[in-house]
Short mmCIF file of C-alpha atoms and ligand atoms in Angstrom, two decimals:
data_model
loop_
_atom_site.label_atom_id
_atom_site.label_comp_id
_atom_site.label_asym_id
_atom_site.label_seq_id
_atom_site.Cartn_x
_atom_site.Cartn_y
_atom_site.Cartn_z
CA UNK A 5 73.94 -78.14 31.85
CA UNK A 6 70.41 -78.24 29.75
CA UNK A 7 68.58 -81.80 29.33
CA UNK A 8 67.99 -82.34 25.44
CA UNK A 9 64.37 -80.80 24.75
CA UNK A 10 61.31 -83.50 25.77
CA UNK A 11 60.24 -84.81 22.48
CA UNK A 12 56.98 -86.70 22.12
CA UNK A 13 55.87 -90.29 22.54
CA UNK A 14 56.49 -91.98 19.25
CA UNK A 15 53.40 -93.59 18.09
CA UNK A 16 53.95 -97.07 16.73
CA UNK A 17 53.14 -98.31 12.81
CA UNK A 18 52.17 -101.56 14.24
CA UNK A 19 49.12 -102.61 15.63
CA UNK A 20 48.27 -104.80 18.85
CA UNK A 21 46.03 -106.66 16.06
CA UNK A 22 49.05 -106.89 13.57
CA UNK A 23 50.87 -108.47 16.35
CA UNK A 24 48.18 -110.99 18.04
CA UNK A 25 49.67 -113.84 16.06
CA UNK A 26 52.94 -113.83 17.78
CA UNK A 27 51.21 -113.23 21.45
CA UNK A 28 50.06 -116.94 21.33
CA UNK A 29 51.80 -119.47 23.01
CA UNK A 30 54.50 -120.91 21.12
CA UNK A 31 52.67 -123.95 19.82
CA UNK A 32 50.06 -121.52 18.25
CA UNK A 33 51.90 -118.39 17.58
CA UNK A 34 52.97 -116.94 13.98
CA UNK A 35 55.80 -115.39 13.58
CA UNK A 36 56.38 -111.67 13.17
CA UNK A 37 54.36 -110.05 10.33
CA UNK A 38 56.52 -109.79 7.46
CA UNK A 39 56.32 -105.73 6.75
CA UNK A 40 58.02 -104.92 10.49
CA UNK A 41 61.29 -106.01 8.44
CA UNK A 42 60.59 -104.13 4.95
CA UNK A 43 58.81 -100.92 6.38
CA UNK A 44 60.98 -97.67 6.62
CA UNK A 45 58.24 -96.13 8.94
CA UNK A 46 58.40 -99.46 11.24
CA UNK A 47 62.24 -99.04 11.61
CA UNK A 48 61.71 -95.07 12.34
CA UNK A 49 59.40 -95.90 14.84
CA UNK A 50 61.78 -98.78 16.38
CA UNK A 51 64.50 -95.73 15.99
CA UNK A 52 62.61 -93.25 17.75
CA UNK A 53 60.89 -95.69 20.48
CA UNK A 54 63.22 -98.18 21.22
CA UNK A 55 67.01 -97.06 20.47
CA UNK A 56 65.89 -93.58 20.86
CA UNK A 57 64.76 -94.18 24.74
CA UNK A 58 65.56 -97.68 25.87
CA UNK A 59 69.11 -98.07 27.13
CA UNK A 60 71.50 -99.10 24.59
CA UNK A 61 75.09 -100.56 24.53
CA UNK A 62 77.54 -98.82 23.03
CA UNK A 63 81.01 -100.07 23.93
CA UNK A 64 83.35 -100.75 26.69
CA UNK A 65 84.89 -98.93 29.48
CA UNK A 66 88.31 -99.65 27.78
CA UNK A 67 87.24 -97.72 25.26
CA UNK A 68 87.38 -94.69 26.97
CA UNK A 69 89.67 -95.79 29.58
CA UNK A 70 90.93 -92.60 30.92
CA UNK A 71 90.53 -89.23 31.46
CA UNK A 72 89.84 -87.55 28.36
CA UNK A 73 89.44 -90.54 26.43
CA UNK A 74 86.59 -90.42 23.98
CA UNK A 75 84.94 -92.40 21.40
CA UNK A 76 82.24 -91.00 19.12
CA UNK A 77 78.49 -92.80 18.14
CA UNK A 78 75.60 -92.58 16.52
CA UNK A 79 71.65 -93.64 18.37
CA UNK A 80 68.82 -93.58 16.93
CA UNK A 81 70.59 -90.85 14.99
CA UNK A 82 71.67 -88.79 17.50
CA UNK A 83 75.35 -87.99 17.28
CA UNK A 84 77.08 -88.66 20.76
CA UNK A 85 80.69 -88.02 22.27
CA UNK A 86 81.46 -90.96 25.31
CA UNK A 87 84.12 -89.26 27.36
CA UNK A 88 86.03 -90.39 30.27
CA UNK A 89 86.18 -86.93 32.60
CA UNK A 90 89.03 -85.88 35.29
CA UNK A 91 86.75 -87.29 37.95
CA UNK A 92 86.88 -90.49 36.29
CA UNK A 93 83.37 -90.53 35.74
CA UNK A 94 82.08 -91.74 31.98
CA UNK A 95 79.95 -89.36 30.14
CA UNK A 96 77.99 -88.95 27.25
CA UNK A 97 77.09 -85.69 25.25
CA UNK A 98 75.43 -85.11 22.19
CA UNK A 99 78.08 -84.18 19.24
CA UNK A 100 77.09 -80.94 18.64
CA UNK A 101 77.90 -77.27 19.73
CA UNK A 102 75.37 -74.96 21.00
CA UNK A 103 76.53 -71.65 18.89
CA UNK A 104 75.58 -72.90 15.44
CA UNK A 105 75.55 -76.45 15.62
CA UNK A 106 78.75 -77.40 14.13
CA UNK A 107 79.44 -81.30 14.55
CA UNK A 108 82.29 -80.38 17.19
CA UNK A 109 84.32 -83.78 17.23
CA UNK A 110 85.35 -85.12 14.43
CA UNK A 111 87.44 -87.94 15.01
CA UNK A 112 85.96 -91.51 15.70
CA UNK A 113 87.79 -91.88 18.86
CA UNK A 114 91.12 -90.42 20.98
CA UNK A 115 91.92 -88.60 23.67
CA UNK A 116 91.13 -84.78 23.85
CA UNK A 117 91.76 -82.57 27.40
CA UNK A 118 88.48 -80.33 25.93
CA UNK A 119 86.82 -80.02 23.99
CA UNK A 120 87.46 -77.12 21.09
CA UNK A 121 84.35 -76.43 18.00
CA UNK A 122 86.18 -76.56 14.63
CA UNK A 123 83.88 -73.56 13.50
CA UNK A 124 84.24 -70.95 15.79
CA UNK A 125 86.41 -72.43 18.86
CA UNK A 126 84.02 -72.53 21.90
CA UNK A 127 85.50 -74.50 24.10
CA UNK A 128 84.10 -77.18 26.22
CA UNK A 129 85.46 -79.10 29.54
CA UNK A 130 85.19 -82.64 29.56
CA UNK A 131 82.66 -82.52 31.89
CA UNK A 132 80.76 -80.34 29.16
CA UNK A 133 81.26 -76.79 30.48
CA UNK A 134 81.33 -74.25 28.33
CA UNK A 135 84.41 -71.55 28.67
CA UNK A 136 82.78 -67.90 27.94
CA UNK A 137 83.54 -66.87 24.54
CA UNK A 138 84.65 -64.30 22.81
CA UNK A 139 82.68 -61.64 22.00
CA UNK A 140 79.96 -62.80 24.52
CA UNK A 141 80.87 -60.43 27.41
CA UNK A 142 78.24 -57.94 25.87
CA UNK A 143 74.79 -60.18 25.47
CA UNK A 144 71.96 -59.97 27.05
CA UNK A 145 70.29 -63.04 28.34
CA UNK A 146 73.59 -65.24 28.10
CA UNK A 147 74.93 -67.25 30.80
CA UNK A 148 77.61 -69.81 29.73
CA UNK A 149 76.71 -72.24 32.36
CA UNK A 150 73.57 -72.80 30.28
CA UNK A 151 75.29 -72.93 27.30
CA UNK A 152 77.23 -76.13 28.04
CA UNK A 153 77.12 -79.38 26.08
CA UNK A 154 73.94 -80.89 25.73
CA UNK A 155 74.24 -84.75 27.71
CA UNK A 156 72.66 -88.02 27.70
CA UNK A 157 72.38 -90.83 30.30
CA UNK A 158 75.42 -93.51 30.55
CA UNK A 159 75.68 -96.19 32.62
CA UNK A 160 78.21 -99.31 32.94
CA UNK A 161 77.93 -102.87 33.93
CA UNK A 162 80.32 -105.32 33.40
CA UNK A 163 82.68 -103.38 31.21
CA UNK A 164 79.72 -102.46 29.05
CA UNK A 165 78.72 -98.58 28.45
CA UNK A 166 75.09 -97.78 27.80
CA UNK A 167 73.08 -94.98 27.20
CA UNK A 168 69.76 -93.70 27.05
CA UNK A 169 68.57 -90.48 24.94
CA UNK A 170 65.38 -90.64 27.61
CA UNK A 171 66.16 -88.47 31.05
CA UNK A 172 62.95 -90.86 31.98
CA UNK A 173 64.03 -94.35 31.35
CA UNK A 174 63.93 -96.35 34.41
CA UNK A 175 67.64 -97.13 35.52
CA UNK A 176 70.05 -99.56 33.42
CA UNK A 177 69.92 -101.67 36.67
CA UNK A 178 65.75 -102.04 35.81
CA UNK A 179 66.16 -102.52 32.30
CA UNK A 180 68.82 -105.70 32.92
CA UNK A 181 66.50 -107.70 35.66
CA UNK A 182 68.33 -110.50 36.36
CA UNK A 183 70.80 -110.85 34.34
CA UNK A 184 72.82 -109.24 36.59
CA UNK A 185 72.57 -111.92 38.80
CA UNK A 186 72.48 -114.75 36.04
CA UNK A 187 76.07 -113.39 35.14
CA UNK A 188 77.40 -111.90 38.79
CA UNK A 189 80.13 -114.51 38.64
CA UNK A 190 81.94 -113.55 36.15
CA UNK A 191 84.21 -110.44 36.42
CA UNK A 192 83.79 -109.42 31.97
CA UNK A 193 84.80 -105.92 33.34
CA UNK A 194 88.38 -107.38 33.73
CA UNK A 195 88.11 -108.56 29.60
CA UNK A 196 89.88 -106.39 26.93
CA UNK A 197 88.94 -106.83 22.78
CA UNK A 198 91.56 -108.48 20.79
CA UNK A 199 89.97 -108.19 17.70
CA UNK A 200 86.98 -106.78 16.16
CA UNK A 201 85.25 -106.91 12.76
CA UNK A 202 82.36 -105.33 11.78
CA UNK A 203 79.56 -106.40 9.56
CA UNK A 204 77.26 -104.90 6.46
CA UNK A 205 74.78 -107.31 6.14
CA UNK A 206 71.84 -107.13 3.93
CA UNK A 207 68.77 -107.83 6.96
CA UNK A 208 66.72 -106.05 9.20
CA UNK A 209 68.20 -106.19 12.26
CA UNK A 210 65.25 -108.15 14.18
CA UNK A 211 65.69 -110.89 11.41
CA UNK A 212 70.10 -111.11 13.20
CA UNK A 213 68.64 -111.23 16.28
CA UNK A 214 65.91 -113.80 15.70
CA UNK A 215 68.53 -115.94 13.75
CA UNK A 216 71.24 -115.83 17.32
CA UNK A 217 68.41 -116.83 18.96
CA UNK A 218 67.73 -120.26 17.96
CA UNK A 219 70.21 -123.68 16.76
CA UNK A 220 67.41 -125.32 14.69
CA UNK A 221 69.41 -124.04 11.50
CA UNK A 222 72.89 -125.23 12.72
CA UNK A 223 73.04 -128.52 11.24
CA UNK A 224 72.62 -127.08 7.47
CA UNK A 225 74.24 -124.05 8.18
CA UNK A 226 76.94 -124.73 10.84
CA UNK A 227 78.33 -128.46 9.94
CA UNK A 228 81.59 -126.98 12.02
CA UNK A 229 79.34 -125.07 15.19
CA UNK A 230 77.20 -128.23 15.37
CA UNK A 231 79.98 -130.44 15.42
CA UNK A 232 81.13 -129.54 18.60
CA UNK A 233 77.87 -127.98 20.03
CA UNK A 234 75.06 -130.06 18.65
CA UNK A 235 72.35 -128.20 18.01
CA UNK A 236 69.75 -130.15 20.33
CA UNK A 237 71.96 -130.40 23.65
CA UNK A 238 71.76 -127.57 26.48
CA UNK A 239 69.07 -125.45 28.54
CA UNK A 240 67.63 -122.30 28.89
CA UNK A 241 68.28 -120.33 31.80
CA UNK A 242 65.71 -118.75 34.04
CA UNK A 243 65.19 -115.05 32.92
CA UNK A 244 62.97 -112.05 34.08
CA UNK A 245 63.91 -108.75 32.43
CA UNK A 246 64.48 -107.67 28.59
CA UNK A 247 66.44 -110.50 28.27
CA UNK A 248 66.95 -114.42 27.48
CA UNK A 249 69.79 -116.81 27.76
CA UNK A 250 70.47 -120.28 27.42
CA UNK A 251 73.80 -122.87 26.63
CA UNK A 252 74.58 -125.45 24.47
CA UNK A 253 77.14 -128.35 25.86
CA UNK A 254 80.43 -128.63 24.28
CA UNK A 255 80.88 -132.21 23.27
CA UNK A 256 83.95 -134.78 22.96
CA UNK A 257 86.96 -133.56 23.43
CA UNK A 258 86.42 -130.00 22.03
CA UNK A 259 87.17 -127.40 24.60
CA UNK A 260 85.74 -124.34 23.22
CA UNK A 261 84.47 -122.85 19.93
CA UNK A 262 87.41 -122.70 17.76
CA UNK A 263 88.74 -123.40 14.31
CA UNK A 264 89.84 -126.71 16.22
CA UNK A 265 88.06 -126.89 19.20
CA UNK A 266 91.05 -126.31 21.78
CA UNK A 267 91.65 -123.31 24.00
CA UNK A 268 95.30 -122.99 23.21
CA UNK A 269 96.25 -123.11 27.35
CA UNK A 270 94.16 -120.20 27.32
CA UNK A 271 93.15 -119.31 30.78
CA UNK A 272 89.34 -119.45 31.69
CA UNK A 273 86.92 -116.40 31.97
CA UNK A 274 87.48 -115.11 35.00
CA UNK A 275 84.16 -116.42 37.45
CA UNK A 276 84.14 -119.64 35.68
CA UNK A 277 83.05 -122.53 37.75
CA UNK A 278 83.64 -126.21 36.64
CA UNK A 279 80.15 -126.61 35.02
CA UNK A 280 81.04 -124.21 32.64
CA UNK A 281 84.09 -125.72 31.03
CA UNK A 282 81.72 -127.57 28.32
CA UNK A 283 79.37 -124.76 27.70
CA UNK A 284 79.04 -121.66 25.96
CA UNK A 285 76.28 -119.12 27.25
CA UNK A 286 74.32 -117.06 24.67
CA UNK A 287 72.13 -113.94 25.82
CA UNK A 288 70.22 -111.55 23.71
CA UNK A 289 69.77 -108.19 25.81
CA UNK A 290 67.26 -105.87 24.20
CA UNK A 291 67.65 -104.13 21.97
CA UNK A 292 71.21 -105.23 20.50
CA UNK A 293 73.77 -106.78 22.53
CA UNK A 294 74.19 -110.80 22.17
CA UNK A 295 76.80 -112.03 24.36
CA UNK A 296 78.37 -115.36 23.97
CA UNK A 297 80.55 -116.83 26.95
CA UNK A 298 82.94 -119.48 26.26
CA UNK A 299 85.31 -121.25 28.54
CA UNK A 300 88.12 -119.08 27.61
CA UNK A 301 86.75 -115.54 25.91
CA UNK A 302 83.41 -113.34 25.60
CA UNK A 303 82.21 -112.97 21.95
CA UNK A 304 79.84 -110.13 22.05
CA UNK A 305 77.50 -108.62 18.58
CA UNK A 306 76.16 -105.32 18.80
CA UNK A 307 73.39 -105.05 15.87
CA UNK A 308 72.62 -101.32 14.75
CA UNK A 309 69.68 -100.77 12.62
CA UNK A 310 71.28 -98.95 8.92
CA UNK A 311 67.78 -99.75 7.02
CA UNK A 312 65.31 -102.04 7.24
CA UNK A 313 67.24 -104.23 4.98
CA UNK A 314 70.73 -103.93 6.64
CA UNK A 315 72.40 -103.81 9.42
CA UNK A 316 75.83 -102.59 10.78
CA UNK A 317 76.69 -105.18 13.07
CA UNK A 318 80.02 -104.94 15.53
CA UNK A 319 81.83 -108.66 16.67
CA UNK A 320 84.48 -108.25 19.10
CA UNK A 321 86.48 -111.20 20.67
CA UNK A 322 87.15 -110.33 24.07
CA UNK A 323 89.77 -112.46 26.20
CA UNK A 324 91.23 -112.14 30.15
CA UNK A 325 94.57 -109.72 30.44
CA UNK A 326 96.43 -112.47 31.10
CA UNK A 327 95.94 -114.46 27.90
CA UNK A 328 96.37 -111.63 26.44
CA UNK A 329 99.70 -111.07 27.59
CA UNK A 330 101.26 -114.81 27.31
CA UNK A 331 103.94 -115.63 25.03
CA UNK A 332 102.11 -115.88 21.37
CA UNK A 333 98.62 -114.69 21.98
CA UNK A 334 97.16 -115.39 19.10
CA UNK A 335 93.23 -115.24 18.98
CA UNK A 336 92.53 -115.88 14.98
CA UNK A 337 91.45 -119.85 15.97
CA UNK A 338 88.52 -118.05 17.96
CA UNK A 339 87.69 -115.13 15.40
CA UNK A 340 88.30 -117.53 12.41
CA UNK A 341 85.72 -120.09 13.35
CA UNK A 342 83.27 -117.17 14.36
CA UNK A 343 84.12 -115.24 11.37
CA UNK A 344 82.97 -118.42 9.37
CA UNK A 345 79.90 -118.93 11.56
CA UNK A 346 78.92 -115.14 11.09
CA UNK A 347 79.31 -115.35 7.36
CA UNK A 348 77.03 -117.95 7.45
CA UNK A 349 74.25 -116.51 9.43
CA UNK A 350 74.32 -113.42 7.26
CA UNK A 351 74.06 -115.14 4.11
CA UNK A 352 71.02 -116.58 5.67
CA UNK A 353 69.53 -113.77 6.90
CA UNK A 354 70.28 -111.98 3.98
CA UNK A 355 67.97 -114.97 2.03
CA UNK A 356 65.16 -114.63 4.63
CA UNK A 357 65.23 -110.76 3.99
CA UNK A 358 64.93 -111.00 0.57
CA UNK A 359 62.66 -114.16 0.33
CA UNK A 360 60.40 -112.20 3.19
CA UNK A 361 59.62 -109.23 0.98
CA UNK A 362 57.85 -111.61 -2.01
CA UNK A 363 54.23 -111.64 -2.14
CA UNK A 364 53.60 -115.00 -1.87
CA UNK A 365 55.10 -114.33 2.13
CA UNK A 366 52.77 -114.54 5.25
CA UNK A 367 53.85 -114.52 8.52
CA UNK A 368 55.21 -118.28 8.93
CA UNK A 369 55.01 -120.20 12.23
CA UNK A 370 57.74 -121.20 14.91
CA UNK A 371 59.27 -125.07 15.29
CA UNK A 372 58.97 -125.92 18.83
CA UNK A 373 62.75 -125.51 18.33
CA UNK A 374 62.83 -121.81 18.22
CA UNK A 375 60.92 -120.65 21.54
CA UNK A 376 63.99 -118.64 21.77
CA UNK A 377 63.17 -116.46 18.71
CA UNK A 378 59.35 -116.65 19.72
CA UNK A 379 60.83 -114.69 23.41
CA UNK A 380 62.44 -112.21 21.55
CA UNK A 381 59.60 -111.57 18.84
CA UNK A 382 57.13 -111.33 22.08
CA UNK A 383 59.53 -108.19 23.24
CA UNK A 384 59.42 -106.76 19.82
CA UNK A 385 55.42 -107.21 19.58
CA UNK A 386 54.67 -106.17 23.04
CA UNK A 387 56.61 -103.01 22.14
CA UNK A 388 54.63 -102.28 18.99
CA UNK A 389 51.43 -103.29 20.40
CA UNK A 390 52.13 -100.47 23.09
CA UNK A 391 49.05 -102.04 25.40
CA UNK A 392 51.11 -102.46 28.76
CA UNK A 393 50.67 -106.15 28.19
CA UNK A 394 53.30 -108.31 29.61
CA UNK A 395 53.39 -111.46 27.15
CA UNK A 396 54.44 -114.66 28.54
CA UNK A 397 56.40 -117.36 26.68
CA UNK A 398 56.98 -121.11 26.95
CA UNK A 399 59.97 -122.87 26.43
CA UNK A 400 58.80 -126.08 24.82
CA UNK A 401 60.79 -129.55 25.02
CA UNK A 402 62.30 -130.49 21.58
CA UNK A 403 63.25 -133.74 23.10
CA UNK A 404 59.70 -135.55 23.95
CA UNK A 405 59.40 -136.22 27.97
CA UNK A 406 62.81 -134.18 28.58
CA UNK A 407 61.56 -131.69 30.47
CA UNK A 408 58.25 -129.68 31.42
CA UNK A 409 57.59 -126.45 29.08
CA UNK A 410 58.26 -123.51 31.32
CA UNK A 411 56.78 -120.18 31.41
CA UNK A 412 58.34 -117.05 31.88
CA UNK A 413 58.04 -113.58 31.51
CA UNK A 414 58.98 -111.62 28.46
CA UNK A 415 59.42 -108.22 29.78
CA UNK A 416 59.81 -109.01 33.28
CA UNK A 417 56.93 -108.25 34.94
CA UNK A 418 55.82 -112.37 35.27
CA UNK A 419 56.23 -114.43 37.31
CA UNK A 420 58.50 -117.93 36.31
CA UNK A 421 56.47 -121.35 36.73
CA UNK A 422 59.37 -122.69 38.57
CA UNK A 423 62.88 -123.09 37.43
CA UNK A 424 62.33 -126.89 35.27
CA UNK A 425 64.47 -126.29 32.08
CA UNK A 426 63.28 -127.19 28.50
CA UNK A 427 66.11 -129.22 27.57
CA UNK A 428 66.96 -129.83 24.21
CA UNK A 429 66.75 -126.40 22.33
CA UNK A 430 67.98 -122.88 21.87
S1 FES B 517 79.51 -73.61 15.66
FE1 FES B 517 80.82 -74.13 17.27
S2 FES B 517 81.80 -72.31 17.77
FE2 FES B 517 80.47 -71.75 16.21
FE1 FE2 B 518 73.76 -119.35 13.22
#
């Protein structure tokens, strides 16, 4: 098999200057200059430099649970086939033949024992072979074992499939840090999707992830989320890696986040410990996967950049087997009251993304209520700034006295100043 071709080093539209604002400490910083969310060159470049290399998630092992199960994507452009092979290995090639370049799988997703081009019928093996073809026998030059499908990287963790385009990106098990500690005692891989809806919405995709990442617009926006997770009560979690979690408590007698607050006798998450029966667990893990654990299912978003002003983004409600299989399953309390909640993010963000664009817009500056959204920015800036400086961010108290600020690393090369929580905020 051939590695795709080495392509160049994007270079990024954004300068370390542009981006100084946001590399402040949280109390100082301004948020992200408005163009990274209007400018088709910043989105090529985020394309290119950070979907285009950086691992990305792109489904579940279910979805290509067995041999010769396959579902297609699209990264950063790049066409890709995620097949199960006969070893039971998952794999990942790029959709395309080598003879003339015919888009060789058509179908979003299914089961195929090879793979066979619509155009001229080379055939492939599922581990991406290629069977001589006809009228071959006679070239010069040509060896079908160099002629097989092109791959790219895959790698799983907790049910999740990601891949890389970049044969250099440091392993999946880099990229995570510890989050795959933070969340070793759960067993998600176990989990299977009862329902998924998927999302146009009219905003850049930083401006979804920025908007997951903090409460402070719950009470306006979510009267029925910040009924029975006020907006002010939970903790961030310690984090070093491309990622950053915290929960919020689940008050009263509400159980989870549903249409009305109960689980239903739905078992917990498998890993659950008694501490988290009144929480729910958010996580944003660059570049686009936001997990949500509650008591009794995983809520995941997977954000994929359209345009700079939309966004394709993927729910899925994922719940153990066995609630699954009990008498009367019935998930719609859990994807009703998120469907609600999502609706009203993305109306929103679909006001910030137009109200962003004006003139009159400067870069604003964070409420010591969204530190959350400043540790996600920070990724995002470092990124365009390109310098190999690792920012730092502080988690800042909403509550006055309720805990220290902490410091922490926002790529995950720093150090944490202990493991105090700022209580108070998301
Ligand atoms: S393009 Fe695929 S066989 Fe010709
Ligand atoms: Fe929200």
């Amino acid at each position: 098999m051939v590695a795709a071709p080495p392509r160049s080093v994007p270079v990024s539209p954004v300068s370390a200057e542009e981006v100084a604002g946001v590399r402040r400490p949280v109390h100082e910083a301004h948020l992200l200059p408005p163009r990274v969310f209007h400018d088709p060159d910043v989105l090529a470049f985020e394309q290119a430099a950070w979907f285009g290399r950086e691992w990305v998630c792109v489904g579940r092992e279910e979805d290509a649970a067995g041999s010769g199960a396959f579902f297609l994507v699209t990264v950063a452009g790049q066409p890709l086939i995620v097949v199960r092979g006969n070893d039971g290995a998952p794999r990942a090639f790029h959709n395309v033949c080598r003879h003339r370049g015919a888009t060789l799988v058509e179908e979003p997703c299914g089961h195929l024992v090879r793979f066979q081009c619509p155009y001229h019928a080379w055939i492939y093996d599922l581990e991406g072979r290629l069977r001589p073809p006809r009228y071959t026998d006679g070239l010069t030059g040509f060896d079908p074992a160099e002629w097989g499908l092109v791959p790219a990287r895959v790698a799983t963790w907790q049910g999740f499939v990601f891949v890389s385009l970049d044969d250099n990106a440091p392993p999946l098990m880099d990229a995570l840090g510890d989050l795959t500690d933070t969340l070793e005692r759960y067993d998600l891989t176990v989990l299977r999707r009862a329902r998924q809806i998927d999302y146009d919405v009219k905003a850049n995709w930083k401006a979804i992830v920025e908007n997951y990442s903090e409460c402070y617009h719950c009470p306006g926006v979510h009267p029925e989320l910040n009924q029975m997770t006020p907006y002010n009560l939970g903790a961030w979690l310690p984090s070093t890696g491309a990622w950053n979690g915290s929960y919020m408590e689940v008050v009263g007698d509400y159980e989870t986040l549903s249409l009305d607050g109960a689980t239903h006798g739905r078992p917990d998450l498998p890993g659950t410990e008694p501490e988290d029966h009144k929480r729910v667990y958010y996580f944003v893990v660059w570049p686009n996967l936001l997990l949500s654990l509650h008591p009794d299912y995983l809520m995941t978003h997977r954000v994929w950049p359209v345009e700079p002003g939309r966004t394709r983004v993927v729910c899925e409600w994922f719940f153990p087997p066995a609630a699954i299989a009990a008498p009367g399953f019935d998930p719609s309390d859990a994807v009703g009251f998120w469907d609600l909640t999502n609706r009203q993010d993305w109306h929103v963000c679909e006001l910030q993304q137009a109200g962003s664009a004006a003139r009159a817009y400067g870069a604003g500056r964070y409420s010591t209520i969204e530190s959350g959204v400043h540790a996600f920015d920070l990724l995002v800036a470092d990124r365009y700034a390109g310098d190999g400086v690792v920012s730092t961010f502080e988690r800042v108290a909403k509550k006055p006295g309720s805990a220290k600020a902490e410091t922490a690393s926002a790529n995950g090369n720093g150090r944490r100043a202990g493991m105090a929580r700022a209580v108070g905020e998301r």
